[in-house]
Amino acid sequence: MHFSVDTGDKVCYSYISKKRFIREDDHGTISDQRRFYSLRGSKKNQYLFDPSREGCDNICFLDEGIAALTRINDDGEEHIYLYFGEKRLVGFANALVKHFPYDWQRYITPSPFWITAKTNCVYYSMRAKQFESMMDSSPYFTQCVLGATTLNYLELVNKIQWMMDGDKTAQFCKWLLTYCIKKQGKSMIPKAFSFVEVANYLGMHPVTVSRIARKLRETGILAREDGCLIIQDEEKLRAMTMLQNG
């Protein structure tokens, strides 16, 4: 059984697009548009969040592009824990730990993580202190954070379940639907994603991913244009996510 939830991402996007991401005074007017966020961009493989950089405590709302929660292992290889699609609030875990009084020392401190742009990204950024202020002053903003936290949790649970006993075709189809982007009226997977990277993330062999993608192209569900996978029949692709082993 896979979990799904109507997350706060769309709520958060509405919040930002209506300029409610910034503080308003008692009369509902914006007192300082630059105090709480800044619009930034990162090119592919640049960091949105880098714990090795002194003073890095920014929280981001990913407006365009795809990023990933990553860590570098002892052999210098990148390990991807989770992808983040567009309209996603990311990088707020450390701020939440500091914001809520709890005996966090009972738990082992996780290894440092990075948030890396897997494609060119455009995002809104705010500092941890500003994030905490918004958590205290705005139930609406808190709803956004809870929605993003729930989405992260459920996607990680689904990923673990798929890697243990999920149907590989269904697993790959779900990945395609989750991380496709809209461009020129088409749903596509950016050419930045190789079958090797997707296979490593899903716990498959690259040959398996290539074989599934070829079958989806043969049935007309996928097509390839200029090095990108294009979803041509989203309804059929969504039906493929319901496949079960056995």
Tab-separated table of C-alpha atoms in Angstrom:
chain	number	residue	atom	x	y	z
A	1	MET	CA	0.000	0.000	0.000
A	2	HIS	CA	1.416	3.367	-0.997
A	3	PHE	CA	0.558	6.571	0.812
A	4	SER	CA	-0.600	9.820	-0.730
A	5	VAL	CA	-1.573	13.169	0.725
A	6	ASP	CA	-2.850	16.517	-0.460
A	7	THR	CA	0.242	18.421	0.642
A	8	GLY	CA	0.778	22.042	1.494
A	9	ASP	CA	2.950	22.709	-1.560
A	10	LYS	CA	0.136	24.350	-3.542
A	11	VAL	CA	-0.876	26.248	-0.431
A	12	CYS	CA	2.706	27.422	0.042
A	13	TYR	CA	2.957	28.457	-3.604
A	14	SER	CA	-0.251	30.462	-3.282
A	15	TYR	CA	1.133	31.969	-0.101
A	16	ILE	CA	4.276	33.164	-1.839
A	17	SER	CA	2.671	34.209	-5.109
A	18	LYS	CA	0.237	36.428	-3.208
A	19	LYS	CA	3.202	37.984	-1.336
A	20	ARG	CA	2.047	36.425	1.920
A	21	PHE	CA	5.474	34.869	2.354
A	22	ILE	CA	6.529	38.189	3.856
A	23	ARG	CA	5.331	39.855	7.000
A	24	GLU	CA	2.294	42.131	6.942
A	25	ASP	CA	1.417	44.722	9.546
A	26	ASP	CA	-1.886	44.869	11.459
A	27	HIS	CA	-3.564	46.719	8.610
A	28	GLY	CA	-2.693	43.984	6.113
A	29	THR	CA	-0.201	46.098	4.179
A	30	ILE	CA	3.291	44.890	3.392
A	31	SER	CA	5.735	46.668	5.675
A	32	ASP	CA	8.980	45.496	4.107
A	33	GLN	CA	9.016	43.344	0.972
A	34	ARG	CA	12.716	42.564	1.222
A	35	ARG	CA	12.936	41.632	4.862
A	36	PHE	CA	11.853	38.015	4.668
A	37	TYR	CA	12.863	36.555	1.325
A	38	SER	CA	15.063	36.932	-1.725
A	39	LEU	CA	14.760	35.452	-5.200
A	40	ARG	CA	17.807	33.443	-6.267
A	41	GLY	CA	18.990	30.983	-8.871
A	42	SER	CA	21.368	28.027	-8.937
A	43	LYS	CA	22.815	26.228	-11.917
A	44	LYS	CA	22.906	22.452	-12.180
A	45	ASN	CA	25.111	20.838	-9.477
A	46	GLN	CA	25.331	24.039	-7.436
A	47	TYR	CA	24.157	23.970	-3.814
A	48	LEU	CA	20.944	25.542	-2.585
A	49	PHE	CA	21.989	24.513	0.931
A	50	ASP	CA	25.625	23.876	1.890
A	51	PRO	CA	26.352	23.036	5.572
A	52	SER	CA	30.090	23.412	5.029
A	53	ARG	CA	29.624	27.109	4.289
A	54	GLU	CA	29.785	29.227	7.430
A	55	GLY	CA	26.496	30.880	8.310
A	56	CYS	CA	24.448	28.784	5.887
A	57	ASP	CA	20.983	28.542	7.462
A	58	ASN	CA	18.704	29.393	4.550
A	59	ILE	CA	15.339	27.779	3.883
A	60	CYS	CA	14.199	27.653	0.261
A	61	PHE	CA	10.967	27.489	-1.677
A	62	LEU	CA	11.855	25.827	-4.979
A	63	ASP	CA	9.885	27.654	-7.659
A	64	GLU	CA	11.424	26.140	-10.802
A	65	GLY	CA	13.652	23.126	-11.384
A	66	ILE	CA	14.504	19.955	-9.479
A	67	ALA	CA	16.856	19.636	-6.486
A	68	ALA	CA	17.942	16.717	-4.306
A	69	LEU	CA	18.780	15.953	-0.691
A	70	THR	CA	22.305	14.594	-0.983
A	71	ARG	CA	25.329	13.461	0.995
A	72	ILE	CA	28.890	12.691	-0.052
A	73	ASN	CA	30.127	9.320	1.261
A	74	ASP	CA	33.655	8.454	2.359
A	75	ASP	CA	34.586	7.500	-1.205
A	76	GLY	CA	33.549	10.915	-2.483
A	77	GLU	CA	30.409	9.590	-4.170
A	78	GLU	CA	27.104	11.447	-4.065
A	79	HIS	CA	24.180	9.620	-2.467
A	80	ILE	CA	20.668	10.946	-3.148
A	81	TYR	CA	18.053	10.455	-0.443
A	82	LEU	CA	15.171	12.421	-1.913
A	83	TYR	CA	14.333	14.553	-4.917
A	84	PHE	CA	12.440	17.834	-4.621
A	85	GLY	CA	10.182	18.955	-7.453
A	86	GLU	CA	8.887	22.410	-8.264
A	87	LYS	CA	6.758	24.380	-5.761
A	88	ARG	CA	8.448	22.671	-2.816
A	89	LEU	CA	9.612	24.036	0.555
A	90	VAL	CA	13.050	22.554	1.377
A	91	GLY	CA	15.931	22.828	3.827
A	92	PHE	CA	13.922	23.601	6.959
A	93	ALA	CA	14.771	20.577	9.168
A	94	ASN	CA	17.536	22.298	11.145
A	95	ALA	CA	15.346	25.355	11.703
A	96	LEU	CA	12.541	23.159	13.059
A	97	VAL	CA	14.931	21.420	15.459
A	98	LYS	CA	15.953	24.788	16.878
A	99	HIS	CA	12.398	26.136	16.906
A	100	PHE	CA	10.682	23.424	18.936
A	101	PRO	CA	11.845	22.669	22.516
A	102	TYR	CA	12.586	18.958	22.635
A	103	ASP	CA	15.265	16.637	23.944
A	104	TRP	CA	16.876	16.167	20.545
A	105	GLN	CA	20.122	15.004	22.176
A	106	ARG	CA	18.453	11.668	22.852
A	107	TYR	CA	18.843	10.966	19.149
A	108	ILE	CA	21.971	10.551	17.073
A	109	THR	CA	22.775	13.704	15.125
A	110	PRO	CA	22.420	12.931	11.406
A	111	SER	CA	25.302	13.361	9.011
A	112	PRO	CA	25.492	16.725	7.249
A	113	PHE	CA	23.364	16.919	4.105
A	114	TRP	CA	23.372	19.154	1.072
A	115	ILE	CA	20.562	20.307	-1.187
A	116	THR	CA	21.910	20.187	-4.718
A	117	ALA	CA	20.384	21.559	-7.907
A	118	LYS	CA	19.902	18.668	-10.338
A	119	THR	CA	18.696	21.119	-12.991
A	120	ASN	CA	18.908	24.892	-13.171
A	121	CYS	CA	16.753	26.151	-10.290
A	122	VAL	CA	14.950	29.334	-9.293
A	123	TYR	CA	13.971	29.646	-5.651
A	124	TYR	CA	12.968	31.978	-2.837
A	125	SER	CA	15.316	32.008	0.151
A	126	MET	CA	14.834	33.085	3.773
A	127	ARG	CA	17.100	32.911	6.839
A	128	ALA	CA	16.387	30.621	9.798
A	129	LYS	CA	15.571	33.545	12.094
A	130	GLN	CA	13.022	34.812	9.603
A	131	PHE	CA	11.591	31.310	9.262
A	132	GLU	CA	11.120	31.053	13.040
A	133	SER	CA	9.395	34.434	13.114
A	134	MET	CA	6.944	33.307	10.435
A	135	MET	CA	6.284	30.045	12.310
A	136	ASP	CA	5.361	32.062	15.414
A	137	SER	CA	3.243	34.676	13.670
A	138	SER	CA	1.437	32.857	10.873
A	139	PRO	CA	-0.692	29.697	11.193
A	140	TYR	CA	-0.986	29.777	7.404
A	141	PHE	CA	2.778	29.535	6.983
A	142	THR	CA	2.934	26.765	9.600
A	143	GLN	CA	0.410	24.842	7.494
A	144	CYS	CA	2.834	25.086	4.558
A	145	VAL	CA	5.673	23.677	6.665
A	146	LEU	CA	3.539	20.807	7.987
A	147	GLY	CA	2.450	19.952	4.453
A	148	ALA	CA	6.051	19.846	3.222
A	149	THR	CA	7.142	17.764	6.241
A	150	THR	CA	4.352	15.257	5.621
A	151	LEU	CA	5.240	14.997	1.937
A	152	ASN	CA	8.916	14.335	2.733
A	153	TYR	CA	7.969	11.622	5.214
A	154	LEU	CA	5.527	9.846	2.908
A	155	GLU	CA	7.878	9.928	-0.073
A	156	LEU	CA	10.671	8.401	2.012
A	157	VAL	CA	8.314	5.689	3.307
A	158	ASN	CA	7.162	4.928	-0.236
A	159	LYS	CA	10.740	4.788	-1.479
A	160	ILE	CA	11.716	2.282	1.231
A	161	GLN	CA	8.661	0.150	0.525
A	162	TRP	CA	9.285	0.127	-3.223
A	163	MET	CA	12.924	-0.839	-2.762
A	164	MET	CA	11.902	-3.739	-0.504
A	165	ASP	CA	8.913	-5.256	-2.311
A	166	GLY	CA	7.508	-2.904	-4.940
A	167	ASP	CA	6.961	-3.657	-8.608
A	168	LYS	CA	9.869	-2.143	-10.519
A	169	THR	CA	7.751	-0.871	-13.414
A	170	ALA	CA	5.292	0.772	-11.021
A	171	GLN	CA	8.196	2.249	-9.086
A	172	PHE	CA	9.739	3.849	-12.177
A	173	CYS	CA	6.366	5.138	-13.430
A	174	LYS	CA	5.688	6.773	-10.071
A	175	TRP	CA	9.115	8.431	-10.210
A	176	LEU	CA	8.341	9.788	-13.683
A	177	LEU	CA	5.037	11.296	-12.543
A	178	THR	CA	6.507	12.749	-9.361
A	179	TYR	CA	9.529	14.483	-10.870
A	180	CYS	CA	8.445	15.495	-14.345
A	181	ILE	CA	8.356	19.208	-15.087
A	182	LYS	CA	5.990	21.208	-17.285
A	183	LYS	CA	7.653	22.938	-20.217
A	184	GLN	CA	6.099	24.255	-23.409
A	185	GLY	CA	2.889	22.422	-22.579
A	186	LYS	CA	4.643	19.075	-22.180
A	187	SER	CA	5.413	16.905	-19.153
A	188	MET	CA	9.067	15.922	-19.400
A	189	ILE	CA	12.014	14.505	-17.488
A	190	PRO	CA	15.036	16.816	-17.887
A	191	LYS	CA	17.993	15.351	-19.758
A	192	ALA	CA	20.058	15.915	-16.598
A	193	PHE	CA	18.697	12.599	-15.288
A	194	SER	CA	20.564	9.568	-16.584
A	195	PHE	CA	19.273	6.034	-16.211
A	196	VAL	CA	22.254	5.349	-13.945
A	197	GLU	CA	21.268	8.110	-11.501
A	198	VAL	CA	17.588	7.099	-11.496
A	199	ALA	CA	18.521	3.444	-11.009
A	200	ASN	CA	20.757	4.264	-8.051
A	201	TYR	CA	17.978	6.287	-6.455
A	202	LEU	CA	15.367	3.550	-6.951
A	203	GLY	CA	17.668	0.685	-5.974
A	204	MET	CA	17.593	-0.902	-9.448
A	205	HIS	CA	20.142	-1.838	-12.083
A	206	PRO	CA	20.504	0.743	-14.895
A	207	VAL	CA	19.699	-1.976	-17.442
A	208	THR	CA	16.357	-2.548	-15.686
A	209	VAL	CA	15.456	1.137	-15.872
A	210	SER	CA	16.483	1.280	-19.536
A	211	ARG	CA	14.382	-1.799	-20.329
A	212	ILE	CA	11.270	-0.391	-18.604
A	213	ALA	CA	11.673	2.971	-20.364
A	214	ARG	CA	11.981	1.214	-23.726
A	215	LYS	CA	8.745	-0.719	-23.129
A	216	LEU	CA	6.950	2.497	-22.165
A	217	ARG	CA	8.150	4.114	-25.396
A	218	GLU	CA	7.018	1.102	-27.429
A	219	THR	CA	3.499	1.389	-25.957
A	220	GLY	CA	3.350	5.122	-26.699
A	221	ILE	CA	3.343	6.206	-23.060
A	222	LEU	CA	6.771	7.842	-23.340
A	223	ALA	CA	8.685	9.466	-26.178
A	224	ARG	CA	12.165	10.920	-26.441
A	225	GLU	CA	12.778	14.417	-27.773
A	226	ASP	CA	16.131	16.232	-27.727
A	227	GLY	CA	17.481	13.909	-25.048
A	228	CYS	CA	14.436	14.312	-22.753
A	229	LEU	CA	11.782	11.748	-21.885
A	230	ILE	CA	8.306	13.118	-22.718
A	231	ILE	CA	5.183	11.748	-21.047
A	232	GLN	CA	2.657	11.335	-23.864
A	233	ASP	CA	-0.108	9.454	-22.027
A	234	GLU	CA	-0.243	10.457	-18.377
A	235	GLU	CA	-3.442	8.471	-17.724
A	236	LYS	CA	-1.862	5.182	-18.840
A	237	LEU	CA	1.347	5.999	-16.975
A	238	ARG	CA	-0.639	6.614	-13.790
A	239	ALA	CA	-2.408	3.254	-14.253
A	240	MET	CA	1.011	1.586	-14.427
A	241	THR	CA	1.801	2.810	-10.916
A	242	MET	CA	-0.862	0.439	-9.559
A	243	LEU	CA	1.031	-2.692	-10.627
A	244	GLN	CA	1.899	-5.083	-7.820
A	245	ASN	CA	4.409	-7.914	-7.617
A	246	GLY	CA	2.969	-11.364	-8.025
